[in-house]
């Protein structure tokens, strides 16, 4: 597996996904997983993004092949922006296209805030936005539409209760128990996808160990690269209203809402997801 030197000199491993016949080497995409700290295998290739682009998929600090840092703070999403900058230099890119999902959008936003001139394009898929916008969440309203769905109600109850243990095994068991809450339906495709990609509890804690600066939203107003926010119309994890509001923080921000989708549009609505990602 290829790697580059991270900000503290340790090895940052990444997957390099290329399809034969693709011309994507000219404009590779750095693909950031969420979780937080979930193995990026759950992303697949975002319903065929690798058909058009070379995908560089980092294993973030403490996830997959990349070791956890000695200092927890270096595993935060704010600090890992330095790792992405080292990766950009390693790849020989003048600017980067970042596509990020869920908690991975925190890292993408942190990078854009710290290295605005190095961003060619930003795509934020179902981003948590409550820490950035004042728009009240409508996640509860969306979840009420699922009342009577016993599988969903049990999953949402587990989500609200939180994990009952403080180790990786218990944390991953809780993620599986609450998984249906992240989808608009719970069919065979969704059930299969939910089992892919384990979480690291220590890396999750490290990811949130450093708070972003208070002027973060001001910094985002200085990001002039095109920004696309992709929302799931039935995303009960993030809600819809805060996600659409996030796009308005960027001078060139746009939002696409994918109907019939929860938190994982490329799984539930792959055709619509491909159409949205065609701007990359």
PDB file of C-alpha atoms in Angstrom:
ATOM      1  CA  UNK A   1       0.000   0.000   0.000  1.00  0.00           C
ATOM      2  CA  UNK A   2       1.400   3.437  -0.897  1.00  0.00           C
ATOM      3  CA  UNK A   3       2.105   5.967   1.821  1.00  0.00           C
ATOM      4  CA  UNK A   4       3.486   9.439   2.328  1.00  0.00           C
ATOM      5  CA  UNK A   5       5.110  11.187   5.245  1.00  0.00           C
ATOM      6  CA  UNK A   6       2.571  12.850   7.514  1.00  0.00           C
ATOM      7  CA  UNK A   7       2.956  16.114   9.390  1.00  0.00           C
ATOM      8  CA  UNK A   8       4.867  14.498  12.278  1.00  0.00           C
ATOM      9  CA  UNK A   9       7.006  12.226  10.109  1.00  0.00           C
ATOM     10  CA  UNK A  10       4.920   9.074  10.482  1.00  0.00           C
ATOM     11  CA  UNK A  11       3.482   7.140   7.539  1.00  0.00           C
ATOM     12  CA  UNK A  12       0.078   8.086   6.170  1.00  0.00           C
ATOM     13  CA  UNK A  13      -1.190   5.154   4.107  1.00  0.00           C
ATOM     14  CA  UNK A  14      -3.691   5.519   1.308  1.00  0.00           C
ATOM     15  CA  UNK A  15      -5.505   3.458  -1.307  1.00  0.00           C
ATOM     16  CA  UNK A  16      -4.787   4.401  -4.919  1.00  0.00           C
ATOM     17  CA  UNK A  17      -7.784   3.342  -7.018  1.00  0.00           C
ATOM     18  CA  UNK A  18      -7.415   3.505 -10.794  1.00  0.00           C
ATOM     19  CA  UNK A  19      -9.513   2.026 -13.564  1.00  0.00           C
ATOM     20  CA  UNK A  20      -7.932   0.998 -16.846  1.00  0.00           C
ATOM     21  CA  UNK A  21      -8.886   3.378 -19.606  1.00  0.00           C
ATOM     22  CA  UNK A  22      -9.732   6.201 -17.215  1.00  0.00           C
ATOM     23  CA  UNK A  23      -8.156   9.595 -17.847  1.00  0.00           C
ATOM     24  CA  UNK A  24      -8.525  10.513 -14.185  1.00  0.00           C
ATOM     25  CA  UNK A  25      -4.781  10.645 -13.522  1.00  0.00           C
ATOM     26  CA  UNK A  26      -4.843  14.228 -14.748  1.00  0.00           C
ATOM     27  CA  UNK A  27      -7.190  15.235 -11.937  1.00  0.00           C
ATOM     28  CA  UNK A  28      -7.156  12.728  -9.063  1.00  0.00           C
ATOM     29  CA  UNK A  29      -9.730  12.995  -6.311  1.00  0.00           C
ATOM     30  CA  UNK A  30      -8.844  12.746  -2.632  1.00  0.00           C
ATOM     31  CA  UNK A  31     -11.723  10.881  -1.010  1.00  0.00           C
ATOM     32  CA  UNK A  32     -12.216  11.315   2.750  1.00  0.00           C
ATOM     33  CA  UNK A  33     -14.201   8.801   4.793  1.00  0.00           C
ATOM     34  CA  UNK A  34     -16.481   9.635   7.692  1.00  0.00           C
ATOM     35  CA  UNK A  35     -17.499   7.685  10.754  1.00  0.00           C
ATOM     36  CA  UNK A  36     -15.794   9.361  12.346  1.00  0.00           C
ATOM     37  CA  UNK A  37     -12.819   6.987  12.077  1.00  0.00           C
ATOM     38  CA  UNK A  38     -14.584   4.369   9.964  1.00  0.00           C
ATOM     39  CA  UNK A  39     -12.497   2.270   7.600  1.00  0.00           C
ATOM     40  CA  UNK A  40     -12.899   3.841   4.132  1.00  0.00           C
ATOM     41  CA  UNK A  41     -13.902   0.539   2.522  1.00  0.00           C
ATOM     42  CA  UNK A  42     -17.557   1.473   3.129  1.00  0.00           C
ATOM     43  CA  UNK A  43     -17.219   4.224   0.496  1.00  0.00           C
ATOM     44  CA  UNK A  44     -16.546   1.782  -2.322  1.00  0.00           C
ATOM     45  CA  UNK A  45     -15.889   4.076  -5.266  1.00  0.00           C
ATOM     46  CA  UNK A  46     -19.027   6.198  -4.708  1.00  0.00           C
ATOM     47  CA  UNK A  47     -21.074   4.397  -7.356  1.00  0.00           C
ATOM     48  CA  UNK A  48     -18.486   4.596 -10.108  1.00  0.00           C
ATOM     49  CA  UNK A  49     -16.448   7.727  -9.426  1.00  0.00           C
ATOM     50  CA  UNK A  50     -13.310   5.733 -10.236  1.00  0.00           C
ATOM     51  CA  UNK A  51     -14.577   5.308 -13.807  1.00  0.00           C
ATOM     52  CA  UNK A  52     -13.672   8.955 -14.370  1.00  0.00           C
ATOM     53  CA  UNK A  53     -11.049   9.709 -11.748  1.00  0.00           C
ATOM     54  CA  UNK A  54      -8.092   8.238  -9.978  1.00  0.00           C
ATOM     55  CA  UNK A  55      -9.151   8.023  -6.322  1.00  0.00           C
ATOM     56  CA  UNK A  56      -6.718   8.662  -3.480  1.00  0.00           C
ATOM     57  CA  UNK A  57      -8.329   7.373  -0.286  1.00  0.00           C
ATOM     58  CA  UNK A  58      -6.333   8.117   2.884  1.00  0.00           C
ATOM     59  CA  UNK A  59      -6.455   5.842   5.887  1.00  0.00           C
ATOM     60  CA  UNK A  60      -6.822   8.569   8.486  1.00  0.00           C
ATOM     61  CA  UNK A  61      -4.953   8.571  11.786  1.00  0.00           C
ATOM     62  CA  UNK A  62      -5.631   5.398  13.755  1.00  0.00           C
ATOM     63  CA  UNK A  63      -7.722   3.848  10.964  1.00  0.00           C
ATOM     64  CA  UNK A  64      -6.791   0.913   8.731  1.00  0.00           C
ATOM     65  CA  UNK A  65      -3.064   0.823   7.967  1.00  0.00           C
ATOM     66  CA  UNK A  66      -2.259   4.266   9.407  1.00  0.00           C
ATOM     67  CA  UNK A  67      -1.141   4.183  13.031  1.00  0.00           C
ATOM     68  CA  UNK A  68      -2.602   6.380  15.720  1.00  0.00           C
ATOM     69  CA  UNK A  69      -0.367   9.347  16.600  1.00  0.00           C
ATOM     70  CA  UNK A  70       1.523   9.569  19.874  1.00  0.00           C
ATOM     71  CA  UNK A  71      -0.272  12.833  20.600  1.00  0.00           C
ATOM     72  CA  UNK A  72      -4.056  12.506  20.462  1.00  0.00           C
ATOM     73  CA  UNK A  73      -4.438  16.048  19.132  1.00  0.00           C
ATOM     74  CA  UNK A  74      -2.690  15.083  15.886  1.00  0.00           C
ATOM     75  CA  UNK A  75      -5.605  12.748  15.202  1.00  0.00           C
ATOM     76  CA  UNK A  76      -8.144  15.580  15.305  1.00  0.00           C
ATOM     77  CA  UNK A  77      -9.892  16.620  12.130  1.00  0.00           C
ATOM     78  CA  UNK A  78      -8.421  20.086  12.486  1.00  0.00           C
ATOM     79  CA  UNK A  79      -4.838  18.803  12.782  1.00  0.00           C
ATOM     80  CA  UNK A  80      -5.194  16.177  10.051  1.00  0.00           C
ATOM     81  CA  UNK A  81      -5.603  19.000   7.540  1.00  0.00           C
ATOM     82  CA  UNK A  82      -1.796  19.178   7.686  1.00  0.00           C
ATOM     83  CA  UNK A  83      -1.681  15.514   6.653  1.00  0.00           C
ATOM     84  CA  UNK A  84      -3.823  16.253   3.605  1.00  0.00           C
ATOM     85  CA  UNK A  85      -1.479  19.100   2.701  1.00  0.00           C
ATOM     86  CA  UNK A  86       1.497  16.725   2.949  1.00  0.00           C
ATOM     87  CA  UNK A  87      -0.423  14.283   0.746  1.00  0.00           C
ATOM     88  CA  UNK A  88      -1.043  17.017  -1.836  1.00  0.00           C
ATOM     89  CA  UNK A  89       2.674  17.775  -2.013  1.00  0.00           C
ATOM     90  CA  UNK A  90       3.494  14.053  -2.163  1.00  0.00           C
ATOM     91  CA  UNK A  91       1.141  13.618  -5.133  1.00  0.00           C
ATOM     92  CA  UNK A  92       2.662  16.598  -6.925  1.00  0.00           C
ATOM     93  CA  UNK A  93      -0.633  18.476  -7.156  1.00  0.00           C
ATOM     94  CA  UNK A  94      -0.923  22.240  -7.304  1.00  0.00           C
ATOM     95  CA  UNK A  95      -4.501  22.093  -6.025  1.00  0.00           C
ATOM     96  CA  UNK A  96      -6.733  19.283  -4.815  1.00  0.00           C
ATOM     97  CA  UNK A  97     -10.244  18.067  -5.445  1.00  0.00           C
ATOM     98  CA  UNK A  98     -11.662  16.872  -2.131  1.00  0.00           C
ATOM     99  CA  UNK A  99     -14.742  14.653  -1.918  1.00  0.00           C
ATOM    100  CA  UNK A 100     -15.756  13.857   1.645  1.00  0.00           C
ATOM    101  CA  UNK A 101     -18.593  12.042   3.389  1.00  0.00           C
ATOM    102  CA  UNK A 102     -20.213  12.712   6.762  1.00  0.00           C
ATOM    103  CA  UNK A 103     -17.586  13.305   9.478  1.00  0.00           C
ATOM    104  CA  UNK A 104     -14.965  13.336   6.731  1.00  0.00           C
ATOM    105  CA  UNK A 105     -16.434  16.671   5.651  1.00  0.00           C
ATOM    106  CA  UNK A 106     -15.117  18.149   8.893  1.00  0.00           C
ATOM    107  CA  UNK A 107     -11.605  17.359   7.693  1.00  0.00           C
ATOM    108  CA  UNK A 108     -12.336  18.659   4.196  1.00  0.00           C
ATOM    109  CA  UNK A 109     -13.696  21.888   5.671  1.00  0.00           C
ATOM    110  CA  UNK A 110     -10.697  22.164   8.008  1.00  0.00           C
ATOM    111  CA  UNK A 111      -8.380  21.802   5.021  1.00  0.00           C
ATOM    112  CA  UNK A 112     -10.278  24.400   3.001  1.00  0.00           C
ATOM    113  CA  UNK A 113     -10.179  26.821   5.932  1.00  0.00           C
ATOM    114  CA  UNK A 114      -6.420  26.419   6.382  1.00  0.00           C
ATOM    115  CA  UNK A 115      -5.338  25.985   2.753  1.00  0.00           C
ATOM    116  CA  UNK A 116      -8.024  27.777   0.747  1.00  0.00           C
ATOM    117  CA  UNK A 117      -5.764  28.496  -2.217  1.00  0.00           C
ATOM    118  CA  UNK A 118      -4.928  24.800  -2.566  1.00  0.00           C
ATOM    119  CA  UNK A 119      -8.546  23.723  -3.093  1.00  0.00           C
ATOM    120  CA  UNK A 120      -9.685  23.194  -6.682  1.00  0.00           C
ATOM    121  CA  UNK A 121     -13.126  21.841  -5.790  1.00  0.00           C
ATOM    122  CA  UNK A 122     -14.942  20.646  -2.677  1.00  0.00           C
ATOM    123  CA  UNK A 123     -17.768  18.097  -2.579  1.00  0.00           C
ATOM    124  CA  UNK A 124     -19.388  17.541   0.821  1.00  0.00           C
ATOM    125  CA  UNK A 125     -21.713  14.528   1.015  1.00  0.00           C
ATOM    126  CA  UNK A 126     -24.323  14.521   3.808  1.00  0.00           C
ATOM    127  CA  UNK A 127     -22.186  16.710   6.082  1.00  0.00           C
ATOM    128  CA  UNK A 128     -22.995  17.282   9.759  1.00  0.00           C
ATOM    129  CA  UNK A 129     -23.473  21.041   9.886  1.00  0.00           C
ATOM    130  CA  UNK A 130     -24.809  21.922  13.339  1.00  0.00           C
ATOM    131  CA  UNK A 131     -21.370  23.114  14.464  1.00  0.00           C
ATOM    132  CA  UNK A 132     -21.284  25.653  11.625  1.00  0.00           C
ATOM    133  CA  UNK A 133     -24.820  26.934  11.061  1.00  0.00           C
ATOM    134  CA  UNK A 134     -27.628  28.235  13.256  1.00  0.00           C
ATOM    135  CA  UNK A 135     -30.350  26.567  11.203  1.00  0.00           C
ATOM    136  CA  UNK A 136     -32.479  24.391  13.532  1.00  0.00           C
ATOM    137  CA  UNK A 137     -32.214  20.704  12.750  1.00  0.00           C
ATOM    138  CA  UNK A 138     -35.218  18.973  11.230  1.00  0.00           C
ATOM    139  CA  UNK A 139     -33.809  15.498  11.895  1.00  0.00           C
ATOM    140  CA  UNK A 140     -36.541  14.779  14.455  1.00  0.00           C
ATOM    141  CA  UNK A 141     -39.247  15.826  11.986  1.00  0.00           C
ATOM    142  CA  UNK A 142     -37.780  13.505   9.372  1.00  0.00           C
ATOM    143  CA  UNK A 143     -37.585  10.643  11.854  1.00  0.00           C
ATOM    144  CA  UNK A 144     -41.240  11.143  12.805  1.00  0.00           C
ATOM    145  CA  UNK A 145     -42.156  10.197   9.243  1.00  0.00           C
ATOM    146  CA  UNK A 146     -40.737   6.759  10.002  1.00  0.00           C
ATOM    147  CA  UNK A 147     -42.922   6.252  13.067  1.00  0.00           C
ATOM    148  CA  UNK A 148     -44.409   2.770  12.959  1.00  0.00           C
ATOM    149  CA  UNK A 149     -41.338   1.290  11.284  1.00  0.00           C
ATOM    150  CA  UNK A 150     -40.215  -0.961  14.132  1.00  0.00           C
ATOM    151  CA  UNK A 151     -36.732  -1.546  12.739  1.00  0.00           C
ATOM    152  CA  UNK A 152     -36.135   2.172  12.380  1.00  0.00           C
ATOM    153  CA  UNK A 153     -37.618   2.991  15.791  1.00  0.00           C
ATOM    154  CA  UNK A 154     -35.316   0.458  17.467  1.00  0.00           C
ATOM    155  CA  UNK A 155     -32.317   1.847  15.589  1.00  0.00           C
ATOM    156  CA  UNK A 156     -33.140   5.428  16.501  1.00  0.00           C
ATOM    157  CA  UNK A 157     -33.622   4.462  20.155  1.00  0.00           C
ATOM    158  CA  UNK A 158     -30.179   2.831  20.117  1.00  0.00           C
ATOM    159  CA  UNK A 159     -28.700   5.907  18.464  1.00  0.00           C
ATOM    160  CA  UNK A 160     -30.115   8.215  21.117  1.00  0.00           C
ATOM    161  CA  UNK A 161     -29.065   5.893  23.965  1.00  0.00           C
ATOM    162  CA  UNK A 162     -25.457   5.764  22.777  1.00  0.00           C
ATOM    163  CA  UNK A 163     -22.980   2.883  23.091  1.00  0.00           C
ATOM    164  CA  UNK A 164     -23.238   0.849  26.284  1.00  0.00           C
ATOM    165  CA  UNK A 165     -19.557  -0.103  26.423  1.00  0.00           C
ATOM    166  CA  UNK A 166     -16.284   1.766  26.008  1.00  0.00           C
ATOM    167  CA  UNK A 167     -14.270  -0.585  23.802  1.00  0.00           C
ATOM    168  CA  UNK A 168     -14.038  -1.156  20.053  1.00  0.00           C
ATOM    169  CA  UNK A 169     -16.194  -4.283  20.148  1.00  0.00           C
ATOM    170  CA  UNK A 170     -19.049  -2.581  21.953  1.00  0.00           C
ATOM    171  CA  UNK A 171     -18.724   0.574  19.887  1.00  0.00           C
ATOM    172  CA  UNK A 172     -18.985  -1.364  16.625  1.00  0.00           C
ATOM    173  CA  UNK A 173     -21.901  -3.398  17.979  1.00  0.00           C
ATOM    174  CA  UNK A 174     -23.711  -0.133  18.726  1.00  0.00           C
ATOM    175  CA  UNK A 175     -22.993   1.129  15.223  1.00  0.00           C
ATOM    176  CA  UNK A 176     -24.615  -1.994  13.787  1.00  0.00           C
ATOM    177  CA  UNK A 177     -27.598  -1.730  16.123  1.00  0.00           C
ATOM    178  CA  UNK A 178     -28.255   1.878  15.141  1.00  0.00           C
ATOM    179  CA  UNK A 179     -27.341   1.461  11.452  1.00  0.00           C
ATOM    180  CA  UNK A 180     -30.900   1.488   9.997  1.00  0.00           C
ATOM    181  CA  UNK A 181     -31.299   5.091  11.165  1.00  0.00           C
ATOM    182  CA  UNK A 182     -28.818   6.142   8.485  1.00  0.00           C
ATOM    183  CA  UNK A 183     -30.869   4.875   5.548  1.00  0.00           C
ATOM    184  CA  UNK A 184     -34.254   5.807   4.103  1.00  0.00           C
ATOM    185  CA  UNK A 185     -35.110   2.118   3.689  1.00  0.00           C
ATOM    186  CA  UNK A 186     -33.663  -1.068   5.159  1.00  0.00           C
ATOM    187  CA  UNK A 187     -33.452  -3.536   2.310  1.00  0.00           C
ATOM    188  CA  UNK A 188     -30.842  -6.103   1.365  1.00  0.00           C
ATOM    189  CA  UNK A 189     -28.532  -3.513  -0.215  1.00  0.00           C
ATOM    190  CA  UNK A 190     -28.599  -1.295   2.851  1.00  0.00           C
ATOM    191  CA  UNK A 191     -28.142  -4.194   5.277  1.00  0.00           C
ATOM    192  CA  UNK A 192     -25.112  -5.418   3.354  1.00  0.00           C
ATOM    193  CA  UNK A 193     -23.538  -1.972   3.136  1.00  0.00           C
ATOM    194  CA  UNK A 194     -23.952  -1.338   6.862  1.00  0.00           C
ATOM    195  CA  UNK A 195     -21.603  -4.233   7.674  1.00  0.00           C
ATOM    196  CA  UNK A 196     -18.677  -2.785   5.676  1.00  0.00           C
ATOM    197  CA  UNK A 197     -15.996  -0.723   7.386  1.00  0.00           C
ATOM    198  CA  UNK A 198     -15.221  -0.974  11.100  1.00  0.00           C
ATOM    199  CA  UNK A 199     -14.917   2.020  13.409  1.00  0.00           C
ATOM    200  CA  UNK A 200     -12.007   2.764  15.724  1.00  0.00           C
ATOM    201  CA  UNK A 201     -13.203   4.179  19.038  1.00  0.00           C
ATOM    202  CA  UNK A 202      -9.819   5.674  20.071  1.00  0.00           C
ATOM    203  CA  UNK A 203      -9.483   7.328  16.655  1.00  0.00           C
ATOM    204  CA  UNK A 204     -13.040   8.639  16.936  1.00  0.00           C
ATOM    205  CA  UNK A 205     -12.218  10.287  20.257  1.00  0.00           C
ATOM    206  CA  UNK A 206      -9.011  11.753  18.837  1.00  0.00           C
ATOM    207  CA  UNK A 207     -10.884  13.094  15.813  1.00  0.00           C
ATOM    208  CA  UNK A 208     -12.903  15.409  18.046  1.00  0.00           C
ATOM    209  CA  UNK A 209     -10.089  16.268  20.470  1.00  0.00           C
ATOM    210  CA  UNK A 210      -9.403  19.745  19.054  1.00  0.00           C
ATOM    211  CA  UNK A 211     -12.123  22.337  18.591  1.00  0.00           C
ATOM    212  CA  UNK A 212     -11.988  24.391  15.388  1.00  0.00           C
ATOM    213  CA  UNK A 213     -11.289  28.123  15.714  1.00  0.00           C
ATOM    214  CA  UNK A 214     -14.148  30.511  16.389  1.00  0.00           C
ATOM    215  CA  UNK A 215     -13.621  32.279  13.083  1.00  0.00           C
ATOM    216  CA  UNK A 216     -14.104  29.098  11.048  1.00  0.00           C
ATOM    217  CA  UNK A 217     -17.227  30.325   9.256  1.00  0.00           C
ATOM    218  CA  UNK A 218     -15.437  33.562   8.375  1.00  0.00           C
ATOM    219  CA  UNK A 219     -12.606  31.540   6.852  1.00  0.00           C
ATOM    220  CA  UNK A 220     -15.060  29.515   4.789  1.00  0.00           C
ATOM    221  CA  UNK A 221     -16.312  32.748   3.282  1.00  0.00           C
ATOM    222  CA  UNK A 222     -12.846  33.112   1.769  1.00  0.00           C
ATOM    223  CA  UNK A 223     -12.932  29.740  -0.011  1.00  0.00           C
ATOM    224  CA  UNK A 224     -13.440  30.719  -3.646  1.00  0.00           C
ATOM    225  CA  UNK A 225     -13.265  27.238  -5.160  1.00  0.00           C
ATOM    226  CA  UNK A 226     -16.557  25.640  -6.280  1.00  0.00           C
ATOM    227  CA  UNK A 227     -18.300  23.854  -3.403  1.00  0.00           C
ATOM    228  CA  UNK A 228     -21.076  21.291  -3.837  1.00  0.00           C
ATOM    229  CA  UNK A 229     -23.056  20.062  -0.836  1.00  0.00           C
ATOM    230  CA  UNK A 230     -25.027  16.842  -1.363  1.00  0.00           C
ATOM    231  CA  UNK A 231     -27.914  16.190   1.023  1.00  0.00           C
ATOM    232  CA  UNK A 232     -30.154  13.178   1.503  1.00  0.00           C
ATOM    233  CA  UNK A 233     -33.796  14.268   1.580  1.00  0.00           C
ATOM    234  CA  UNK A 234     -34.506  11.699   4.307  1.00  0.00           C
ATOM    235  CA  UNK A 235     -31.244  11.890   6.244  1.00  0.00           C
ATOM    236  CA  UNK A 236     -32.297  11.473   9.863  1.00  0.00           C
ATOM    237  CA  UNK A 237     -28.694  11.716  11.089  1.00  0.00           C
ATOM    238  CA  UNK A 238     -27.895  15.221   9.850  1.00  0.00           C
ATOM    239  CA  UNK A 239     -31.330  16.556   9.028  1.00  0.00           C
ATOM    240  CA  UNK A 240     -31.895  18.392   5.768  1.00  0.00           C
ATOM    241  CA  UNK A 241     -32.228  22.067   6.708  1.00  0.00           C
ATOM    242  CA  UNK A 242     -28.761  22.468   8.323  1.00  0.00           C
ATOM    243  CA  UNK A 243     -27.092  20.747   5.371  1.00  0.00           C
ATOM    244  CA  UNK A 244     -28.678  23.038   2.808  1.00  0.00           C
ATOM    245  CA  UNK A 245     -27.759  26.028   4.994  1.00  0.00           C
ATOM    246  CA  UNK A 246     -24.113  24.940   4.980  1.00  0.00           C
ATOM    247  CA  UNK A 247     -23.817  25.583   1.245  1.00  0.00           C
ATOM    248  CA  UNK A 248     -24.630  29.242   1.846  1.00  0.00           C
ATOM    249  CA  UNK A 249     -21.460  29.732   3.902  1.00  0.00           C
ATOM    250  CA  UNK A 250     -19.359  29.450   0.746  1.00  0.00           C
ATOM    251  CA  UNK A 251     -19.265  32.177  -1.927  1.00  0.00           C
ATOM    252  CA  UNK A 252     -19.817  29.608  -4.684  1.00  0.00           C
ATOM    253  CA  UNK A 253     -21.663  27.001  -2.629  1.00  0.00           C
ATOM    254  CA  UNK A 254     -24.449  24.947  -4.195  1.00  0.00           C
ATOM    255  CA  UNK A 255     -26.635  22.217  -2.739  1.00  0.00           C
ATOM    256  CA  UNK A 256     -28.181  19.185  -4.402  1.00  0.00           C
ATOM    257  CA  UNK A 257     -30.867  17.253  -2.521  1.00  0.00           C
ATOM    258  CA  UNK A 258     -31.201  13.576  -3.437  1.00  0.00           C
ATOM    259  CA  UNK A 259     -34.724  12.274  -2.970  1.00  0.00           C
ATOM    260  CA  UNK A 260     -35.275   8.845  -1.486  1.00  0.00           C
ATOM    261  CA  UNK A 261     -31.920   8.905   0.256  1.00  0.00           C
ATOM    262  CA  UNK A 262     -30.678   8.957   3.791  1.00  0.00           C
ATOM    263  CA  UNK A 263     -27.053   9.373   4.854  1.00  0.00           C
ATOM    264  CA  UNK A 264     -25.540   7.253   2.055  1.00  0.00           C
ATOM    265  CA  UNK A 265     -26.788   8.540  -1.323  1.00  0.00           C
ATOM    266  CA  UNK A 266     -24.432   6.433  -3.461  1.00  0.00           C
ATOM    267  CA  UNK A 267     -25.868   3.287  -1.852  1.00  0.00           C
ATOM    268  CA  UNK A 268     -29.578   4.106  -1.936  1.00  0.00           C
ATOM    269  CA  UNK A 269     -29.744   6.261  -5.063  1.00  0.00           C
ATOM    270  CA  UNK A 270     -26.630   5.427  -7.093  1.00  0.00           C
ATOM    271  CA  UNK A 271     -27.891   6.939 -10.362  1.00  0.00           C
ATOM    272  CA  UNK A 272     -28.702  10.283  -8.731  1.00  0.00           C
ATOM    273  CA  UNK A 273     -25.412  10.162  -6.865  1.00  0.00           C
ATOM    274  CA  UNK A 274     -23.479   9.616 -10.088  1.00  0.00           C
ATOM    275  CA  UNK A 275     -25.291  12.561 -11.666  1.00  0.00           C
ATOM    276  CA  UNK A 276     -24.387  14.766  -8.700  1.00  0.00           C
ATOM    277  CA  UNK A 277     -20.765  13.661  -8.709  1.00  0.00           C
ATOM    278  CA  UNK A 278     -20.461  14.333 -12.440  1.00  0.00           C
ATOM    279  CA  UNK A 279     -19.450  17.893 -11.554  1.00  0.00           C
ATOM    280  CA  UNK A 280     -16.225  16.590 -10.005  1.00  0.00           C
TER     281      UNK A 280
END
